[in-house]
Tab-separated table of C-alpha atoms in Angstrom:
chain	number	residue	atom	x	y	z
A	1	MET	CA	-12.593	-21.360	4.516
A	2	SER	CA	-9.978	-19.903	6.841
A	3	SER	CA	-6.900	-18.482	5.227
A	4	ILE	CA	-3.850	-20.448	6.134
A	5	GLU	CA	-1.745	-17.638	4.680
A	6	GLN	CA	-2.514	-15.623	7.830
A	7	ALA	CA	-1.323	-18.332	10.190
A	8	THR	CA	1.718	-17.757	12.400
A	9	ASP	CA	5.001	-19.525	11.697
A	10	GLY	CA	4.500	-21.642	14.804
A	11	LEU	CA	1.105	-22.931	13.754
A	12	LEU	CA	2.325	-23.666	10.242
A	13	ALA	CA	5.342	-25.520	11.607
A	14	ARG	CA	3.167	-27.643	13.892
A	15	ARG	CA	0.868	-28.526	11.023
A	16	ALA	CA	3.801	-29.265	8.757
A	17	ALA	CA	5.184	-31.547	11.484
A	18	ASP	CA	1.898	-33.429	11.242
A	19	GLY	CA	2.486	-33.905	7.533
A	20	ASP	CA	0.601	-30.909	6.139
A	21	GLY	CA	2.433	-30.080	2.927
A	22	VAL	CA	0.239	-27.034	2.294
A	23	ALA	CA	1.282	-25.453	5.601
A	24	PHE	CA	4.917	-26.193	4.804
A	25	GLY	CA	4.439	-24.569	1.400
A	26	VAL	CA	3.167	-21.369	3.041
A	27	LEU	CA	6.238	-21.309	5.303
A	28	VAL	CA	8.521	-21.880	2.355
A	29	ARG	CA	6.971	-19.101	0.279
A	30	ARG	CA	7.183	-16.761	3.254
A	31	HIS	CA	10.839	-17.352	4.080
A	32	ALA	CA	12.584	-18.936	1.086
A	33	PRO	CA	13.724	-15.553	-0.301
A	34	PHE	CA	15.514	-14.868	2.999
A	35	TRP	CA	17.114	-18.319	3.150
A	36	ARG	CA	18.184	-17.951	-0.459
A	37	ALA	CA	19.739	-14.532	0.125
A	38	PHE	CA	21.424	-15.737	3.309
A	39	ALA	CA	22.849	-18.788	1.547
A	40	THR	CA	24.001	-16.641	-1.371
A	41	ARG	CA	26.020	-14.456	1.010
A	42	LEU	CA	27.505	-17.581	2.595
A	43	LEU	CA	28.290	-19.378	-0.645
A	44	ARG	CA	28.860	-16.399	-2.938
A	45	SER	CA	26.955	-18.209	-5.670
A	46	ALA	CA	23.235	-17.901	-6.329
A	47	GLY	CA	23.044	-21.274	-8.074
A	48	ASP	CA	24.753	-23.057	-5.198
A	49	ALA	CA	22.523	-21.179	-2.771
A	50	GLU	CA	19.347	-22.366	-4.476
A	51	ASP	CA	20.517	-25.993	-4.427
A	52	CYS	CA	21.549	-25.592	-0.819
A	53	VAL	CA	18.156	-24.211	0.242
A	54	GLN	CA	16.341	-26.979	-1.585
A	55	GLU	CA	18.441	-29.614	0.137
A	56	SER	CA	17.919	-27.872	3.484
A	57	LEU	CA	14.157	-27.787	3.100
A	58	ILE	CA	13.978	-31.502	2.395
A	59	THR	CA	15.952	-32.078	5.599
A	60	ALA	CA	13.709	-29.621	7.442
A	61	TRP	CA	10.567	-31.411	6.260
A	62	GLU	CA	11.937	-34.734	7.478
A	63	GLN	CA	13.051	-33.371	10.844
A	64	LEU	CA	10.084	-31.090	11.585
A	65	PRO	CA	8.399	-33.603	13.910
A	66	LYS	CA	11.485	-33.306	16.147
A	67	LEU	CA	11.518	-29.492	16.206
A	68	GLN	CA	11.269	-28.388	19.852
A	69	GLU	CA	10.225	-24.784	19.336
A	70	PRO	CA	7.973	-24.492	16.267
A	71	ASP	CA	7.706	-20.708	16.736
A	72	LYS	CA	11.385	-20.476	15.843
A	73	VAL	CA	11.080	-22.431	12.630
A	74	ARG	CA	12.672	-19.675	10.523
A	75	ALA	CA	15.819	-19.597	12.664
A	76	TRP	CA	15.878	-23.387	12.810
A	77	VAL	CA	15.818	-23.685	9.018
A	78	THR	CA	18.438	-20.920	8.770
A	79	THR	CA	20.690	-23.124	10.901
A	80	ILE	CA	20.109	-26.078	8.592
A	81	VAL	CA	20.894	-23.864	5.589
A	82	SER	CA	24.149	-22.704	7.144
A	83	ARG	CA	25.167	-26.249	8.002
A	84	LYS	CA	24.498	-27.436	4.448
A	85	ALA	CA	26.322	-24.410	3.077
A	86	THR	CA	29.322	-25.186	5.258
A	87	ASP	CA	29.343	-28.756	3.942
A	88	ARG	CA	29.275	-27.406	0.407
A	89	ILE	CA	32.147	-25.022	1.039
A	90	ARG	CA	34.213	-27.854	2.507
A	91	SER	CA	33.518	-30.183	-0.393
A	92	ARG	CA	34.210	-27.648	-3.108
A	93	ARG	CA	37.492	-26.438	-1.674
A	94	PHE	CA	40.231	-26.921	-4.291
A	95	THR	CA	37.709	-28.169	-6.817
A	96	ASP	CA	35.003	-25.998	-8.305
A	97	PRO	CA	35.570	-22.375	-9.054
A	98	ILE	CA	32.914	-20.063	-7.667
A	99	ASP	CA	30.657	-19.240	-10.590
A	100	ASP	CA	29.386	-15.809	-9.726
A	101	LEU	CA	31.375	-13.859	-7.210
A	102	GLU	CA	29.319	-10.776	-7.786
A	103	VAL	CA	25.931	-11.064	-6.171
A	104	PRO	CA	23.561	-10.068	-8.966
A	105	ALA	CA	21.165	-7.269	-8.207
A	106	LYS	CA	18.286	-5.935	-10.216
A	107	GLY	CA	18.564	-2.329	-11.313
A	108	LEU	CA	17.241	0.399	-9.019
A	109	ASP	CA	18.438	3.656	-7.601
A	110	PRO	CA	20.095	6.610	-9.262
A	111	GLU	CA	20.958	9.052	-6.500
A	112	ARG	CA	18.393	8.121	-3.901
A	113	ALA	CA	20.032	6.503	-0.927
A	114	ALA	CA	23.197	6.269	-2.949
A	115	VAL	CA	25.323	6.688	0.135
A	116	GLN	CA	23.499	4.001	2.063
A	117	ARG	CA	23.721	1.850	-1.003
A	118	SER	CA	27.432	2.184	-1.421
A	119	GLN	CA	27.923	1.567	2.268
A	120	LEU	CA	26.055	-1.721	1.951
A	121	ASP	CA	27.993	-2.551	-1.193
A	122	ALA	CA	31.219	-1.873	0.673
A	123	LEU	CA	30.196	-4.125	3.536
A	124	GLY	CA	29.129	-6.810	1.060
A	125	ALA	CA	32.569	-6.688	-0.530
A	126	VAL	CA	34.324	-6.834	2.840
A	127	LEU	CA	32.282	-9.854	3.898
A	128	ALA	CA	32.861	-11.577	0.562
A	129	ALA	CA	36.602	-11.142	1.031
A	130	LEU	CA	36.666	-12.637	4.538
A	131	PRO	CA	38.003	-16.182	4.947
A	132	GLU	CA	35.068	-18.594	4.705
A	133	GLU	CA	35.231	-19.668	8.353
A	134	GLN	CA	34.988	-16.065	9.468
A	135	ARG	CA	32.287	-15.109	6.995
A	136	THR	CA	30.110	-18.050	8.015
A	137	ILE	CA	30.371	-17.172	11.699
A	138	TRP	CA	29.792	-13.483	11.006
A	139	LEU	CA	26.581	-14.200	9.106
A	140	LEU	CA	25.334	-16.690	11.688
A	141	ARG	CA	25.997	-14.271	14.524
A	142	GLU	CA	25.085	-10.893	13.021
A	143	VAL	CA	22.379	-11.812	10.533
A	144	ALA	CA	20.853	-15.005	11.917
A	145	GLY	CA	21.408	-13.881	15.528
A	146	GLU	CA	22.664	-17.252	16.720
A	147	SER	CA	24.400	-17.623	20.080
A	148	TYR	CA	28.091	-18.577	20.304
A	149	ASP	CA	27.069	-21.933	21.751
A	150	ASP	CA	24.677	-22.679	18.908
A	151	ILE	CA	27.232	-21.708	16.287
A	152	ALA	CA	29.879	-23.874	17.952
A	153	ALA	CA	27.493	-26.811	18.194
A	154	HIS	CA	26.374	-26.761	14.642
A	155	LEU	CA	29.762	-26.096	13.085
A	156	GLY	CA	31.356	-28.688	15.332
A	157	VAL	CA	34.085	-26.364	16.651
A	158	PRO	CA	34.876	-25.181	20.204
A	159	VAL	CA	33.182	-22.004	21.437
A	160	ASP	CA	36.590	-20.345	21.821
A	161	THR	CA	37.232	-20.900	18.131
A	162	VAL	CA	33.930	-19.214	17.329
A	163	ARG	CA	34.860	-16.229	19.508
A	164	GLY	CA	38.312	-16.004	17.959
A	165	ARG	CA	37.074	-16.086	14.382
A	166	LEU	CA	34.352	-13.571	15.080
A	167	ALA	CA	36.844	-11.244	16.754
A	168	ARG	CA	39.126	-11.438	13.702
A	169	ALA	CA	36.190	-10.828	11.379
A	170	ARG	CA	35.195	-7.806	13.446
A	171	ARG	CA	38.685	-6.316	13.327
A	172	THR	CA	38.699	-6.676	9.555
A	173	VAL	CA	35.236	-5.205	9.132
A	174	ILE	CA	36.011	-2.237	11.421
A	175	ASP	CA	39.294	-1.593	9.652
A	176	ARG	CA	37.917	-1.766	6.106
A	177	MET	CA	34.782	0.172	6.960
A	178	LYS	CA	36.492	2.943	8.913
A	179	ASP	CA	35.916	5.484	6.139
A	180	TRP	CA	32.191	4.946	6.532
A	181	ARG	CA	31.832	6.136	10.094
B	1	MET	CA	29.585	-3.098	16.525
B	2	ALA	CA	25.819	-3.072	16.653
B	3	ARG	CA	25.981	-0.838	13.600
B	4	PHE	CA	27.669	-3.546	11.558
B	5	ALA	CA	25.187	-6.152	12.733
B	6	ALA	CA	22.340	-3.883	11.612
B	7	LEU	CA	24.095	-3.173	8.327
B	8	SER	CA	24.663	-6.877	7.714
B	9	GLN	CA	20.976	-7.527	8.238
B	10	GLN	CA	20.108	-4.671	5.874
B	11	LEU	CA	22.442	-6.160	3.323
B	12	VAL	CA	20.645	-9.505	3.323
B	13	ASP	CA	17.255	-7.770	3.413
B	14	ARG	CA	18.269	-5.774	0.365
B	15	ASP	CA	19.345	-8.980	-1.380
B	16	VAL	CA	15.872	-10.384	-0.683
B	17	THR	CA	14.133	-7.489	-2.376
B	18	GLU	CA	16.549	-7.045	-5.246
B	19	GLN	CA	17.501	-10.554	-6.278
B	20	THR	CA	15.304	-12.655	-8.491
B	21	PRO	CA	15.410	-16.405	-7.906
B	22	THR	CA	15.808	-18.637	-10.946
B	23	PRO	CA	12.326	-18.939	-12.517
B	24	GLY	CA	10.561	-22.076	-11.315
B	25	TRP	CA	12.978	-22.588	-8.431
B	26	LEU	CA	10.392	-22.100	-5.680
B	27	ASP	CA	7.756	-24.252	-7.393
B	28	GLY	CA	10.267	-27.006	-8.036
B	29	LEU	CA	11.193	-26.858	-4.398
B	30	LEU	CA	7.577	-27.210	-3.293
B	31	ASP	CA	6.996	-30.095	-5.718
B	32	THR	CA	9.929	-31.945	-4.224
B	33	VAL	CA	8.498	-31.549	-0.771
B	34	ALA	CA	4.976	-32.519	-1.863
B	35	GLN	CA	6.313	-35.890	-2.974
B	36	GLU	CA	7.432	-36.702	0.535
B	37	VAL	CA	4.137	-37.704	2.086
B	38	ARG	CA	4.140	-38.451	5.770
B	39	ALA	CA	1.734	-41.319	6.229
B	40	GLY	CA	2.200	-42.109	9.915
B	41	ARG	CA	1.208	-45.289	11.703
B	42	ASP	CA	-1.832	-47.359	10.829
B	43	LEU	CA	-4.992	-47.027	12.898
B	44	PRO	CA	-7.673	-49.731	13.046
B	45	TYR	CA	-10.494	-48.677	10.769
B	46	ALA	CA	-12.967	-51.491	10.228
B	47	GLU	CA	-12.721	-55.275	10.363
B	48	GLY	CA	-9.336	-56.025	8.818
B	49	LEU	CA	-8.854	-52.494	7.501
B	50	VAL	CA	-6.601	-49.682	8.638
B	51	VAL	CA	-6.392	-45.990	7.927
B	52	THR	CA	-3.167	-44.043	8.277
B	53	GLU	CA	-2.772	-41.277	10.835
B	54	GLY	CA	-1.800	-38.995	8.004
B	55	ALA	CA	-5.151	-39.531	6.295
B	56	VAL	CA	-7.052	-38.878	9.541
B	57	ARG	CA	-5.080	-35.702	10.195
B	58	THR	CA	-5.779	-34.424	6.700
B	59	LEU	CA	-9.476	-35.117	7.207
B	60	VAL	CA	-9.476	-33.307	10.557
B	61	ARG	CA	-7.609	-30.294	9.185
B	62	GLU	CA	-9.838	-29.938	6.155
B	63	ALA	CA	-13.029	-30.215	8.217
B	64	GLY	CA	-11.769	-27.850	10.949
B	65	ASP	CA	-10.385	-25.225	8.576
B	66	GLY	CA	-13.801	-25.163	6.894
B	67	VAL	CA	-15.299	-23.504	9.981
B	68	PRO	CA	-15.103	-19.718	9.532
B	69	GLY	CA	-12.393	-18.215	11.718
B	70	ALA	CA	-10.901	-21.570	12.665
B	71	LEU	CA	-7.426	-22.779	11.852
B	72	VAL	CA	-6.394	-26.236	12.983
B	73	GLY	CA	-2.904	-26.534	14.437
B	74	ARG	CA	-1.319	-29.732	15.633
B	75	THR	CA	-3.434	-32.850	15.942
B	76	ARG	CA	-2.674	-35.743	18.282
B	77	ILE	CA	-4.143	-39.171	17.921
B	78	ARG	CA	-4.159	-41.245	21.088
B	79	ASP	CA	-5.365	-44.726	21.746
B	80	LEU	CA	-8.061	-44.724	24.427
B	81	ASP	CA	-8.957	-48.322	25.297
B	82	GLY	CA	-8.898	-49.356	21.670
B	83	ALA	CA	-10.752	-46.314	20.346
B	84	PRO	CA	-8.686	-43.483	18.900
B	85	ARG	CA	-9.070	-40.125	20.575
B	86	ILE	CA	-8.186	-37.041	18.598
B	87	GLU	CA	-6.892	-33.867	20.223
B	88	ILE	CA	-6.935	-30.735	18.134
B	89	GLU	CA	-4.972	-27.557	18.704
B	90	LEU	CA	-7.064	-24.693	17.412
B	91	SER	CA	-6.389	-21.070	16.510
B	92	VAL	CA	-9.328	-18.718	16.276
B	93	LEU	CA	-8.846	-15.739	13.999
B	94	GLY	CA	-9.970	-12.205	14.787
B	95	ASP	CA	-12.491	-11.528	17.523
B	96	ARG	CA	-14.680	-14.574	17.008
B	97	PRO	CA	-16.059	-16.270	20.126
B	98	LEU	CA	-13.595	-18.951	21.075
B	99	VAL	CA	-15.958	-21.461	22.634
B	100	ALA	CA	-18.528	-21.274	19.838
B	101	VAL	CA	-15.879	-21.793	17.161
B	102	ALA	CA	-14.356	-24.686	19.117
B	103	ASP	CA	-17.780	-26.328	19.514
B	104	ARG	CA	-18.459	-25.963	15.824
B	105	VAL	CA	-15.072	-27.477	14.938
B	106	ARG	CA	-15.786	-30.398	17.268
B	107	GLU	CA	-19.113	-30.983	15.496
B	108	VAL	CA	-17.829	-30.853	11.926
B	109	VAL	CA	-14.771	-32.935	12.693
B	110	ALA	CA	-16.879	-35.585	14.440
B	111	ALA	CA	-19.285	-35.586	11.494
B	112	ALA	CA	-16.453	-35.897	8.969
B	113	LEU	CA	-14.926	-38.778	10.927
B	114	ARG	CA	-18.291	-40.544	11.176
B	115	ARG	CA	-18.782	-40.153	7.447
B	116	HIS	CA	-15.430	-41.685	6.659
B	117	THR	CA	-15.135	-44.136	9.527
B	118	PRO	CA	-17.742	-46.900	9.419
B	119	SER	CA	-16.648	-48.361	12.731
B	120	PRO	CA	-19.179	-48.879	15.545
B	121	ARG	CA	-17.022	-46.681	17.777
B	122	PRO	CA	-16.179	-43.493	15.914
B	123	PRO	CA	-13.160	-41.652	17.272
B	124	SER	CA	-13.996	-39.170	20.006
B	125	THR	CA	-12.718	-35.614	19.676
């Protein structure tokens, strides 16, 4: 029996497109922690993030047969996650309070890498404080590595708007992080 | 600016290692997906009977994966003058001889299809 766990993302995505739930399961186990963490940074709520990823994966399963580049399945699902997260942010505006602003972290670390750690904490706080539109674009660009065109297309805004928001986010990040140079 | 991109990626990577998903979340997620079976179109099977593409693909994958070193990728089912033809994308793991593994996969898949397809014209692979 060959181990499907060793298969590449591309092969798993092609099999999943054919209806292989086992292959899809391997993909999900491999990448769900990343999608969850990414969605948590977008939504600032772990519970919302988990619901969002679940919803995204059902969409991904349905749309897999249409995926043009199976090798990029992780990035493709990340895009779906960000789109669903954006929908959630829009629908909860003025309604639900955010349940857990602080991203929970398991214990670790006394002194080791304390500096690096606080630098990441500082950046996390800066990103959390950005306006949602800017934070979403920042995460899509800097973490997911999406192009301006892709971000514009999937958020349904002009490319210039994407550039503008990213530029504002950058100014804020540089300003607030200047002590960390 | 590249520094902040790298830091942002490290931030999410750290979240991945340090955050614990709600217990049962991942399994629940996989259960949800498992319920969405993709049956595909019907293929003629025997007089008055059909078999779904999904069932044929599952059969092909299970037979092919059973060959040591072989991993079936995408499968395509085409209609060739009334008889289905099955094309299999194959990955061969490690340094196993490609042609020998492919031949073996062709054999076991054909055998599996013959076993489960009592038509006078078994699908060609």
